[in-house]
CSV table of C-alpha atoms and ligand atoms in Angstrom, one decimal:
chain,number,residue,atom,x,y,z
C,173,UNK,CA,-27.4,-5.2,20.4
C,174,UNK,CA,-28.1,-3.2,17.2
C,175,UNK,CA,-26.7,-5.0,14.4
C,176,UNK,CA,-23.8,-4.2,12.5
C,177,UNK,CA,-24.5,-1.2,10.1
C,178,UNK,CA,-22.0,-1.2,7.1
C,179,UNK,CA,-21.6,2.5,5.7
C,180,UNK,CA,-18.9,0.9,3.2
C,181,UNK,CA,-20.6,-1.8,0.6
C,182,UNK,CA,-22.6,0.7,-1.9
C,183,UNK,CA,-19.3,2.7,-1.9
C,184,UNK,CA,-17.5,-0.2,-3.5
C,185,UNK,CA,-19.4,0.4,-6.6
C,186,UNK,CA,-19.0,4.3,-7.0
C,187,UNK,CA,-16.9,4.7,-9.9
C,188,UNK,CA,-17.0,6.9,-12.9
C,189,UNK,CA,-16.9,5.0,-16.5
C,190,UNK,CA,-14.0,6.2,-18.1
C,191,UNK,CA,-14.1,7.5,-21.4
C,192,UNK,CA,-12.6,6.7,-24.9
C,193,UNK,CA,-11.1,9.5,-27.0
C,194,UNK,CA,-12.4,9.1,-30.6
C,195,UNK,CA,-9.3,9.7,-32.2
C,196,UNK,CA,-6.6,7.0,-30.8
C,197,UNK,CA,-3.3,7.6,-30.4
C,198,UNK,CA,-0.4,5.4,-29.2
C,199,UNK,CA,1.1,5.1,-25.7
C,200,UNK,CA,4.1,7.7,-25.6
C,201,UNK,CA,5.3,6.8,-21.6
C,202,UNK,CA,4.9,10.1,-20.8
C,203,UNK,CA,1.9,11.0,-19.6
C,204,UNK,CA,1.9,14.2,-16.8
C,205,UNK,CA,-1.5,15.2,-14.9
C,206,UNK,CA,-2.7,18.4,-14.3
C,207,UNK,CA,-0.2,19.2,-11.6
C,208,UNK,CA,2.8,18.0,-14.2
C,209,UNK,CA,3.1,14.5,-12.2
C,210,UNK,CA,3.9,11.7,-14.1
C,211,UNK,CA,3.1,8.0,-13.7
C,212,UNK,CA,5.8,5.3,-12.1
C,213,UNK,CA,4.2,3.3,-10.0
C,214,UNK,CA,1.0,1.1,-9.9
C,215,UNK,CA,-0.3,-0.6,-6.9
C,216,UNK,CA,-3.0,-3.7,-7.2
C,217,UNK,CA,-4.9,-4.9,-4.7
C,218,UNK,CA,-5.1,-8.4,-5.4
C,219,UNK,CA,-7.7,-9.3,-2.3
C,220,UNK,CA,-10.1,-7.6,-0.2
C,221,UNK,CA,-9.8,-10.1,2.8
C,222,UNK,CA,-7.5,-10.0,5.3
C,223,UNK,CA,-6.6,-12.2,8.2
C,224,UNK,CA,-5.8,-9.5,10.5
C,225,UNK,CA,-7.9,-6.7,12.2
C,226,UNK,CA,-5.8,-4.1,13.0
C,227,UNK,CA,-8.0,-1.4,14.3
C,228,UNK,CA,-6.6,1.5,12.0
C,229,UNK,CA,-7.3,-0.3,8.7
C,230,UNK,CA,-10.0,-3.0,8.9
C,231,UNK,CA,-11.3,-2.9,12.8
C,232,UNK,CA,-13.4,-5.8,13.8
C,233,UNK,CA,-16.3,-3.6,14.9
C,234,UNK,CA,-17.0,-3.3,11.1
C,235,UNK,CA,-14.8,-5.8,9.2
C,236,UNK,CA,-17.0,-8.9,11.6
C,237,UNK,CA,-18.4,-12.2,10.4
C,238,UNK,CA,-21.2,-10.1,9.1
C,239,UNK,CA,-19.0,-8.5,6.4
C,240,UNK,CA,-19.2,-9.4,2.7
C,241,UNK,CA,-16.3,-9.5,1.2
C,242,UNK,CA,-15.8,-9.4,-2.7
C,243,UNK,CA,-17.4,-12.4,-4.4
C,244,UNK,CA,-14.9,-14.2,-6.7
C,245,UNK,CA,-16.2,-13.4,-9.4
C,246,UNK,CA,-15.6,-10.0,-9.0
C,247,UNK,CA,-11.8,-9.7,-9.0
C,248,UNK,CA,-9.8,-9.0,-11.6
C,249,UNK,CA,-8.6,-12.1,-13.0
C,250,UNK,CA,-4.4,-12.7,-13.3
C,251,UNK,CA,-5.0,-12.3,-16.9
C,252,UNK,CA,-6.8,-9.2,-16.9
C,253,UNK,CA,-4.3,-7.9,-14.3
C,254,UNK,CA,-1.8,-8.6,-16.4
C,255,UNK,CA,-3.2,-6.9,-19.5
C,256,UNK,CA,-3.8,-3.9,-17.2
C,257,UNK,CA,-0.1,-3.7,-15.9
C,258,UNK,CA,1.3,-4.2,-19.0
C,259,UNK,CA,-1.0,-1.1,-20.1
C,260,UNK,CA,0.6,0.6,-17.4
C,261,UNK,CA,4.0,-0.1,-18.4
C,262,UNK,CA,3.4,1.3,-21.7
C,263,UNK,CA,2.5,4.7,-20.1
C,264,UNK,CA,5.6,4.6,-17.4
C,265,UNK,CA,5.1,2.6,-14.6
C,266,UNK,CA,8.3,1.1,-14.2
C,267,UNK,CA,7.2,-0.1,-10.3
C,268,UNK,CA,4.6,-2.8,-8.9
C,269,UNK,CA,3.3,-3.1,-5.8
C,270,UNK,CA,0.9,-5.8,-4.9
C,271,UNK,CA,-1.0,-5.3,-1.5
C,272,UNK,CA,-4.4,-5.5,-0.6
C,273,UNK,CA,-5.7,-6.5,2.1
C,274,UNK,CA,-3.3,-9.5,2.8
C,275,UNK,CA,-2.0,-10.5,-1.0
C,276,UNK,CA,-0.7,-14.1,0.6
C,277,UNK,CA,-3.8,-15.0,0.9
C,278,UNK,CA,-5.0,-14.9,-2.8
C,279,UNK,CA,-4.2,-18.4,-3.9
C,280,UNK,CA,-1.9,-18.9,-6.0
C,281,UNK,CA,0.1,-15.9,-6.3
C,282,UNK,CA,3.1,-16.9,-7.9
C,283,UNK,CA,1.6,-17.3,-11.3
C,284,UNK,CA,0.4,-13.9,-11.0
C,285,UNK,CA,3.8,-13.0,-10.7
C,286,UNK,CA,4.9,-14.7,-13.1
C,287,UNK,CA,2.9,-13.3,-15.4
C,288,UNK,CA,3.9,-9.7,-14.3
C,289,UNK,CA,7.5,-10.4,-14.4
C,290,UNK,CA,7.0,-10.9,-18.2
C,291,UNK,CA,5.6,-7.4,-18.6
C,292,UNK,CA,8.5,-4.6,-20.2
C,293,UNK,CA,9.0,-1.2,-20.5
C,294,UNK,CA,9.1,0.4,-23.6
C,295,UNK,CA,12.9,0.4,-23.3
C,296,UNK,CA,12.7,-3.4,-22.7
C,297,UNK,CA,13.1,-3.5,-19.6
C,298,UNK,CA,11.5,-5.8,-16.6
C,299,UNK,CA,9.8,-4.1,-13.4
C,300,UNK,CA,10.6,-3.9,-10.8
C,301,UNK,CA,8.1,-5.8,-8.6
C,302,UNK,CA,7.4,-6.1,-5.1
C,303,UNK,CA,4.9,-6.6,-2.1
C,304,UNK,CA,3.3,-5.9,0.7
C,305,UNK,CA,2.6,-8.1,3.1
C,306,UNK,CA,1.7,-8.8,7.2
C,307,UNK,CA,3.8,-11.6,6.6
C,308,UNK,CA,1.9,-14.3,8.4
C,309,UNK,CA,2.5,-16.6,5.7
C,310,UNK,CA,5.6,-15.0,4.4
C,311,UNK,CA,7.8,-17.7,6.4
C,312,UNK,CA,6.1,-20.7,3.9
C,313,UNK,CA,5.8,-18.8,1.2
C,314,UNK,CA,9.0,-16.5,0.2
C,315,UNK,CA,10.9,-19.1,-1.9
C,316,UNK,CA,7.9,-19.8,-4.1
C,317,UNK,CA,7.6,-15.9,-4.1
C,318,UNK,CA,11.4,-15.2,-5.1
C,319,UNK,CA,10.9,-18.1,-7.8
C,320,UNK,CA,8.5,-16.8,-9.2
C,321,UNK,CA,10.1,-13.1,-10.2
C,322,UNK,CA,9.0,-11.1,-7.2
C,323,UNK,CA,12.3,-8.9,-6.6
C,324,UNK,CA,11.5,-7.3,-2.9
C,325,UNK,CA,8.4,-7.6,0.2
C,326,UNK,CA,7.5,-5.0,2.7
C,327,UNK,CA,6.7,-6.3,5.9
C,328,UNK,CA,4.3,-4.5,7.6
C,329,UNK,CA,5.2,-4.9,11.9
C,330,UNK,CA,4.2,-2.7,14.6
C,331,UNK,CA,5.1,-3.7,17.4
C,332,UNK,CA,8.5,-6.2,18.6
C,333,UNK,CA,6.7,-6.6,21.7
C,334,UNK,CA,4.4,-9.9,21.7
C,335,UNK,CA,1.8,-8.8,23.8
C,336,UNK,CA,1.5,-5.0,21.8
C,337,UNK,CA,1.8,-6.9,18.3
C,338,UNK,CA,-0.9,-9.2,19.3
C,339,UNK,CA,-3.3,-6.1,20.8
C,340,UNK,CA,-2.6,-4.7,17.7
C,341,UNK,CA,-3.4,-7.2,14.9
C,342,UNK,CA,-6.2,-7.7,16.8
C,343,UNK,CA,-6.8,-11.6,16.0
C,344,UNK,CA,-4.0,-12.7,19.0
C,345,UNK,CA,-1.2,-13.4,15.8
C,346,UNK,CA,2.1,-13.8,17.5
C,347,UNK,CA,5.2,-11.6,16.1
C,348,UNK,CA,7.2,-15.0,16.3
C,349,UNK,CA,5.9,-15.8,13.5
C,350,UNK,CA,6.2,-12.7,11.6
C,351,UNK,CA,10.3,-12.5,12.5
C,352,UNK,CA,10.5,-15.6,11.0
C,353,UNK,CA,8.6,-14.8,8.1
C,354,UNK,CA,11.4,-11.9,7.6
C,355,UNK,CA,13.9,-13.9,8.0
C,356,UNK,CA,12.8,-16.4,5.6
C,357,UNK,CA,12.4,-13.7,3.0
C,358,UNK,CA,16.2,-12.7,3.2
C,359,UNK,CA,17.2,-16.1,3.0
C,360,UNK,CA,15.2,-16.6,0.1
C,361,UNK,CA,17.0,-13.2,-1.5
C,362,UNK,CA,14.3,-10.7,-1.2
C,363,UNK,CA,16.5,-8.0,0.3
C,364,UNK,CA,16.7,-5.6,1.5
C,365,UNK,CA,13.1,-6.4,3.4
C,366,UNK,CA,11.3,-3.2,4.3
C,367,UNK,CA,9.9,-3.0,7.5
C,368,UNK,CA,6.6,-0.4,8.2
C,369,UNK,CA,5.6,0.5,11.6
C,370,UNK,CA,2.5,2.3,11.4
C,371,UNK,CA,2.9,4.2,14.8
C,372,UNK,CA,-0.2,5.1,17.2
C,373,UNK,CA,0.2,7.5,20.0
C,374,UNK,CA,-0.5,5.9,23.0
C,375,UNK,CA,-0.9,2.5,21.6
C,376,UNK,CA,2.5,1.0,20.3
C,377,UNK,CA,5.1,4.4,20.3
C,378,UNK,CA,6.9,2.5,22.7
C,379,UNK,CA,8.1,0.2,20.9
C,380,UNK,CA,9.9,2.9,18.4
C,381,UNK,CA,13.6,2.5,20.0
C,382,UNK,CA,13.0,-0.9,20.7
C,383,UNK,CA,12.2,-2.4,17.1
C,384,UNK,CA,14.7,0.2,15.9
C,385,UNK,CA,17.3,-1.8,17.9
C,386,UNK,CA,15.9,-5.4,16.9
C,387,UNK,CA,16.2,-4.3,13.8
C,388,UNK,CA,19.8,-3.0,14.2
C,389,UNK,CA,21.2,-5.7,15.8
C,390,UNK,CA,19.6,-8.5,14.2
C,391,UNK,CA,19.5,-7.6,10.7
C,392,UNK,CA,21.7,-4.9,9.9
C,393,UNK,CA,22.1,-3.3,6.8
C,394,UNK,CA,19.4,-6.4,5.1
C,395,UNK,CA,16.4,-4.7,6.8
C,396,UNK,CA,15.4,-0.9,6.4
C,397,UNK,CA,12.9,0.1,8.8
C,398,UNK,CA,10.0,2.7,8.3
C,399,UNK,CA,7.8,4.5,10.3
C,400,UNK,CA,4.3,5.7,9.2
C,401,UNK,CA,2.6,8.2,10.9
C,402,UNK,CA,-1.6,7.0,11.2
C,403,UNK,CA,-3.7,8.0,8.2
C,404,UNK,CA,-7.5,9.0,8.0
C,405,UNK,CA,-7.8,6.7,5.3
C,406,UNK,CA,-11.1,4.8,4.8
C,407,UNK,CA,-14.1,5.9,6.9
C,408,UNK,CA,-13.7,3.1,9.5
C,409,UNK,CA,-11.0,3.7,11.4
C,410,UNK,CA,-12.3,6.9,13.6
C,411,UNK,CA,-9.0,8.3,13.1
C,412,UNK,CA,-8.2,11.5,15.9
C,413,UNK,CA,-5.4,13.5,15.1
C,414,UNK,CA,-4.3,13.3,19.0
C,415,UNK,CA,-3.5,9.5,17.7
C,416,UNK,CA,-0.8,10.8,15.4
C,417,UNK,CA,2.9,10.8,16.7
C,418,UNK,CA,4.0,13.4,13.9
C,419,UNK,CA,7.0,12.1,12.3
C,420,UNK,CA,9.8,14.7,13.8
C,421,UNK,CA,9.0,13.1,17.2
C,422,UNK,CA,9.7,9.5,16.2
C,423,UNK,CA,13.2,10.9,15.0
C,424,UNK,CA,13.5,12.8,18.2
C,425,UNK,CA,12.8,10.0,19.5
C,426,UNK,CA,15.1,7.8,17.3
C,427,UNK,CA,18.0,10.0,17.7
C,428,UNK,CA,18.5,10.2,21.6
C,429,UNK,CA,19.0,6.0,21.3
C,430,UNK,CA,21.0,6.2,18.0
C,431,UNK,CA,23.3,9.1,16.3
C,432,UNK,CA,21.5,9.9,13.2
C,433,UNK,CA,23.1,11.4,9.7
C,434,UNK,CA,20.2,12.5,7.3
C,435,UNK,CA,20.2,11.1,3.9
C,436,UNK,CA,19.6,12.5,0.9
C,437,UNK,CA,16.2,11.2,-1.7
C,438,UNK,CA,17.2,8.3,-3.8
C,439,UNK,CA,14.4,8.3,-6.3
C,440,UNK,CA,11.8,11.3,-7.0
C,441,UNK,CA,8.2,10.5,-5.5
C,442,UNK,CA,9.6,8.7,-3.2
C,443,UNK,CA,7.1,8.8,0.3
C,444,UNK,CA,10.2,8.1,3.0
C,445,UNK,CA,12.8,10.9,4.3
C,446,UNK,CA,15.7,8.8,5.5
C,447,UNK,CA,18.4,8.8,7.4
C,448,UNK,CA,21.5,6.4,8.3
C,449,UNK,CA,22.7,5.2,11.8
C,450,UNK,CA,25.8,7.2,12.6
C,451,UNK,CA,27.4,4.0,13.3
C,452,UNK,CA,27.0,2.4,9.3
C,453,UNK,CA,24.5,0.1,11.1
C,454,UNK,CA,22.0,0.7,8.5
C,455,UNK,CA,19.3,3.6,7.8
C,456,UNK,CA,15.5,3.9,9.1
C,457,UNK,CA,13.3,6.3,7.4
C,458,UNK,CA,10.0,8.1,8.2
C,459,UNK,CA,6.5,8.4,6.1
C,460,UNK,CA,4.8,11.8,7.0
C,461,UNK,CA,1.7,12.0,5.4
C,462,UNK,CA,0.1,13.5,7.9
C,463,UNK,CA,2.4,16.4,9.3
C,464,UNK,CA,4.6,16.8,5.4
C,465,UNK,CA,2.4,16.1,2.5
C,466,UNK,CA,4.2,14.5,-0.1
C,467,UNK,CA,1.0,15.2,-2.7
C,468,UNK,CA,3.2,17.3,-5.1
C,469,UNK,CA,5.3,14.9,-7.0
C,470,UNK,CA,3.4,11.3,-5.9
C,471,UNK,CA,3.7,9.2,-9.4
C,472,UNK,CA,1.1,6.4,-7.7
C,473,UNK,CA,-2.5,5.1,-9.3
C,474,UNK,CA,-4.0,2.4,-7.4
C,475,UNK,CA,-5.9,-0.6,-9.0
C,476,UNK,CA,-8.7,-2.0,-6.5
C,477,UNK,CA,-9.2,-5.6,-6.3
C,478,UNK,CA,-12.2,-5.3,-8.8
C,479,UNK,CA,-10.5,-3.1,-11.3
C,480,UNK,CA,-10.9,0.2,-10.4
C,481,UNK,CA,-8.6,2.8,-10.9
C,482,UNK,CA,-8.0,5.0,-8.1
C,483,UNK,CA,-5.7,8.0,-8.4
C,484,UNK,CA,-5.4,8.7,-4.3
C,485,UNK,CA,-5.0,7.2,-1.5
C,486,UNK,CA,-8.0,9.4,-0.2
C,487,UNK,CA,-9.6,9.2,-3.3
C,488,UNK,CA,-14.2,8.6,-2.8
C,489,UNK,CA,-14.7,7.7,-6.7
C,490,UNK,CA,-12.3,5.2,-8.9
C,491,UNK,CA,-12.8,4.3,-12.7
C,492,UNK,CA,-13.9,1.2,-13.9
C,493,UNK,CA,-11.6,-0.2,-15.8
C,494,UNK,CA,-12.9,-3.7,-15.1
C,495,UNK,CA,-16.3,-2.5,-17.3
C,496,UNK,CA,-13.7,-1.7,-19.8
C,497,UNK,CA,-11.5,-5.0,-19.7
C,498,UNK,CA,-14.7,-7.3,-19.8
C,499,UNK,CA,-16.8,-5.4,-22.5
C,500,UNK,CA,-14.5,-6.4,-25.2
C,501,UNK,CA,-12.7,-3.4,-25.7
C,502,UNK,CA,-9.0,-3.1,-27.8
C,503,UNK,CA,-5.5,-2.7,-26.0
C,504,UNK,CA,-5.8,0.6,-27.6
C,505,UNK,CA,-8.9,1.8,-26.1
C,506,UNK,CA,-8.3,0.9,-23.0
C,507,UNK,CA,-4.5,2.6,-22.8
C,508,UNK,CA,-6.3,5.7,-24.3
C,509,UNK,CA,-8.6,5.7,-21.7
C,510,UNK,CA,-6.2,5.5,-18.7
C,511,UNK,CA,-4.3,8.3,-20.7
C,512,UNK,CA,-7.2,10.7,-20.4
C,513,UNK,CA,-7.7,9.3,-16.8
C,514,UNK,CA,-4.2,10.8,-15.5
C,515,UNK,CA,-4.2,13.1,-17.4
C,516,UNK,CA,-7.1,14.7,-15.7
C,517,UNK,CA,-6.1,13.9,-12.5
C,518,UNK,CA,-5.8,16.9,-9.9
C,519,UNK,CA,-5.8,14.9,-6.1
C,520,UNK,CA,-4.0,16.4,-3.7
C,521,UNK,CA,-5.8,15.3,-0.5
C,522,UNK,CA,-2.9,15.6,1.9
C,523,UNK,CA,-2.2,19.1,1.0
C,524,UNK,CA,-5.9,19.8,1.4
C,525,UNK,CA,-6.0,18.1,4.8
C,526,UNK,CA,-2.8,20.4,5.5
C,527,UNK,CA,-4.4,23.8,4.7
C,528,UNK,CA,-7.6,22.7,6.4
C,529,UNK,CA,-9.4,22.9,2.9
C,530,UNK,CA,-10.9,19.4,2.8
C,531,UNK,CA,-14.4,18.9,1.1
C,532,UNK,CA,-17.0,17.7,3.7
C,533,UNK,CA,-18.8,14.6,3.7
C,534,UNK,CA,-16.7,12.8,0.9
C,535,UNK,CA,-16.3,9.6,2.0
C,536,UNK,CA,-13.2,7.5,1.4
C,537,UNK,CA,-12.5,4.6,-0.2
C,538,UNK,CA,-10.9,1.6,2.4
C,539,UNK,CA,-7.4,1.1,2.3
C,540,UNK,CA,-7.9,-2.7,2.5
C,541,UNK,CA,-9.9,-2.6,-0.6
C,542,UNK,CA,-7.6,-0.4,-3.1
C,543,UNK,CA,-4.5,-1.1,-1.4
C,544,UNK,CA,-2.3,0.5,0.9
U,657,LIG,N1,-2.0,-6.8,4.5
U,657,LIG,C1,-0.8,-6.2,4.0
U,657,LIG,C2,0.0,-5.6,5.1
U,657,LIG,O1,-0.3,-5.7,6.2
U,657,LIG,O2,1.1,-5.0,4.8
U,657,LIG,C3,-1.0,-5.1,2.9
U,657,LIG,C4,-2.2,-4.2,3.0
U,657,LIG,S1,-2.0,-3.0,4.3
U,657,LIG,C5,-3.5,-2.1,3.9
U,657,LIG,C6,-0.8,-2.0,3.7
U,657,LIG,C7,-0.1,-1.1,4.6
U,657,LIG,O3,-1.1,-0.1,5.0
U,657,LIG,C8,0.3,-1.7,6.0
U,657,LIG,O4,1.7,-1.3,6.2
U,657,LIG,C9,-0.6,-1.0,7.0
U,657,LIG,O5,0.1,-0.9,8.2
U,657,LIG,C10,-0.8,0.3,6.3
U,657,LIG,N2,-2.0,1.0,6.8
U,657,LIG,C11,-3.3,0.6,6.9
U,657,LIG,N3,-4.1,1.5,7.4
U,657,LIG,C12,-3.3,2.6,7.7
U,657,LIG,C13,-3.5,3.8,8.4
U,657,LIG,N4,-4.7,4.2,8.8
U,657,LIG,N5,-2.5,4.7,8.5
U,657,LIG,C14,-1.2,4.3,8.1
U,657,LIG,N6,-1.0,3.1,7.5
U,657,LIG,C15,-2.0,2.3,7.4
């Protein structure tokens, strides 16, 4: 057999190097883009590696023993995440996300955290700072995590079913263990715990009602679950439209099982339309990237495990902020430089996608390695 041919390595190192204005000027926290979008939220990939191989983000036909991962040396330390998120803050971002791959299983990620949770908004106050996780070590982990200043996780779990979850993580993990990582993280006061169900037509949209229900009965009002329709993120994943269970079907779907009232936004940019059971038995939401772009007032950047900045989710090229953070350069220069940065930013992917208008042969960056 032909060995494995990996399209994705030189990608890693396409970014632009951003640039420094000449004439400084001090963070004002309200930076808008071209398209009047401000900046709220900042996610960081903190590893490239996961334990998992779910076969819509990191499928073992390319993500194999053969892959190189980032070497050490190139991730962004805690410091110089740090620094960069309390750049961040100075511009807006009020909201952290760490994801990755699977952020459990950078070592030591409490002190990160700490860190982070000394980082303030211009108005003084703390963020608000959360994570993503498959929640494999979650069950071990979630009081050190709480400790430590993280506020909230999102679990991601597609499947209630043992044999499904395990077809779909791909690496035979059982959802035992991820129910009890959940239920750790409550008890540890991480609530409410998000739940994401990325959902696959044909693969786990089955097990809609029935995690819906689990989800219900079990946990109540201390557990909001969310479905996500599949994304062509990435260039690995062979996503088919046929695979995607558009959004308005899952409620359809939803509905017949459970009286639904719909709810209205809490916060602007926010990705989920939501609704809440009928019955005050909690709310479930849906993420509709696919079928209802939500490009027009997303407030995201992305910071890749080795410190580039990515201003999509579908983004091909990030900028280098680690070039910027290791050649010596002032707080100042490097604030300036993310100002410019958003300021020129004009992504809309989804929308493009929508209207059939996307570039060809771009390819995309991995989810796994900028963080979904
Ligand atoms: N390992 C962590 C986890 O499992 O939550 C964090 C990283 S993972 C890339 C973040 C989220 O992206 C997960 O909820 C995952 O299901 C979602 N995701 C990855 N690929 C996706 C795709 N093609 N479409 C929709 N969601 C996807």
């Amino acid at each position: 057999m032909a060995d494995t041919v990996i399209p994705l390595a030189d990608l890693r190192y396409a970014a632009a190097m951003p640039r420094i204005p000449v004439v400084l000027t001090p963070a004002s926290g309200l930076l808008s883009d071209t398209r009047g979008r401000p900046l709220r939220d900042l996610r960081i990939s903190v590893t490239d590696r996961c334990n998992f191989r779910c076969s819509y983000c990191m499928p073992k036909s390319v993500f194999d023993s053969q892959y190189r991962f980032l070497p050490q040396t190139s991730l962004l330390s805690f410091e110089e995440i740090t620094r960069t998120a309390r750049l961040f803050a100075a511009h807006g971002v009020s909201k952290l996300r760490l994801t990755g791959g699977e952020p459990l299983l950078r070592k030591h990620l409490e002190r990160l955290i700490e860190q982070l949770a000394t980082v303030r908004t211009p108005e003084g106050e703390s963020l608000d700072i959360t994570l993503t996780t498959n929640a494999s070590l979650l069950e071990r982990k979630a009081a050190a995590l709480k400790a430590a200043g993280l506020q909230r996780v999102t679990v991601s779990l597609d499947a209630l079913d043992d044999a499904t979850f395990r077809q779909m993580n791909d690496v035979d993990f059982p959802v035992a263990d991820v129910l009890r990582g959940i239920d750790a993280a409550l008890r540890a006061g991480l609530a409410p715990v998000k739940v994401n169900m990325v959902v696959k037509r044909g693969v786990n949209d089955q097990q809609i009602v029935p995690l819906a229900r689990h989800v219900r009965d079990y946990w109540g009002t201390g557990v909001v679950l969310r479905f996500i329709e599949y994304m062509d993120v990435g260039a690995s994943n062979g996503w088919r439209m046929d695979e995607v269970l558009p959004s308005a079907q899952v409620i359809e779907r939803l509905a017949q099982a459970f009286p639904l009232v719909p709810l209205q936004a809490s916060a602007p940019g926010e990705t989920a339309k939501r609704w809440r059971y009928a019955d005050g038995a909690g709310e479930v939401g849906v993420i509709s990237s696919v079928t209802q772009a939500f490009c027009h007032d997303c407030n995201r950047a992305r910071l890749s495990t080795e410190g580039k900045l990515f201003l999509c989710l579908f983004a091909s090229r990030g900028h280098d902020l680690r070039a910027l953070l290791r050649a010596g350069h002032s707080d100042d220069e490097i604030s300036n430089a993310i100002g410019l940065i958003w300021q020129g930013r004009d992504d809309r992917y989804s929308e493009l996608r929508g209207a059939g208008q996307l570039p060809v042969n771009e390819r995309r960056v991995e989810m796994h390695y900028i963080g979904g």
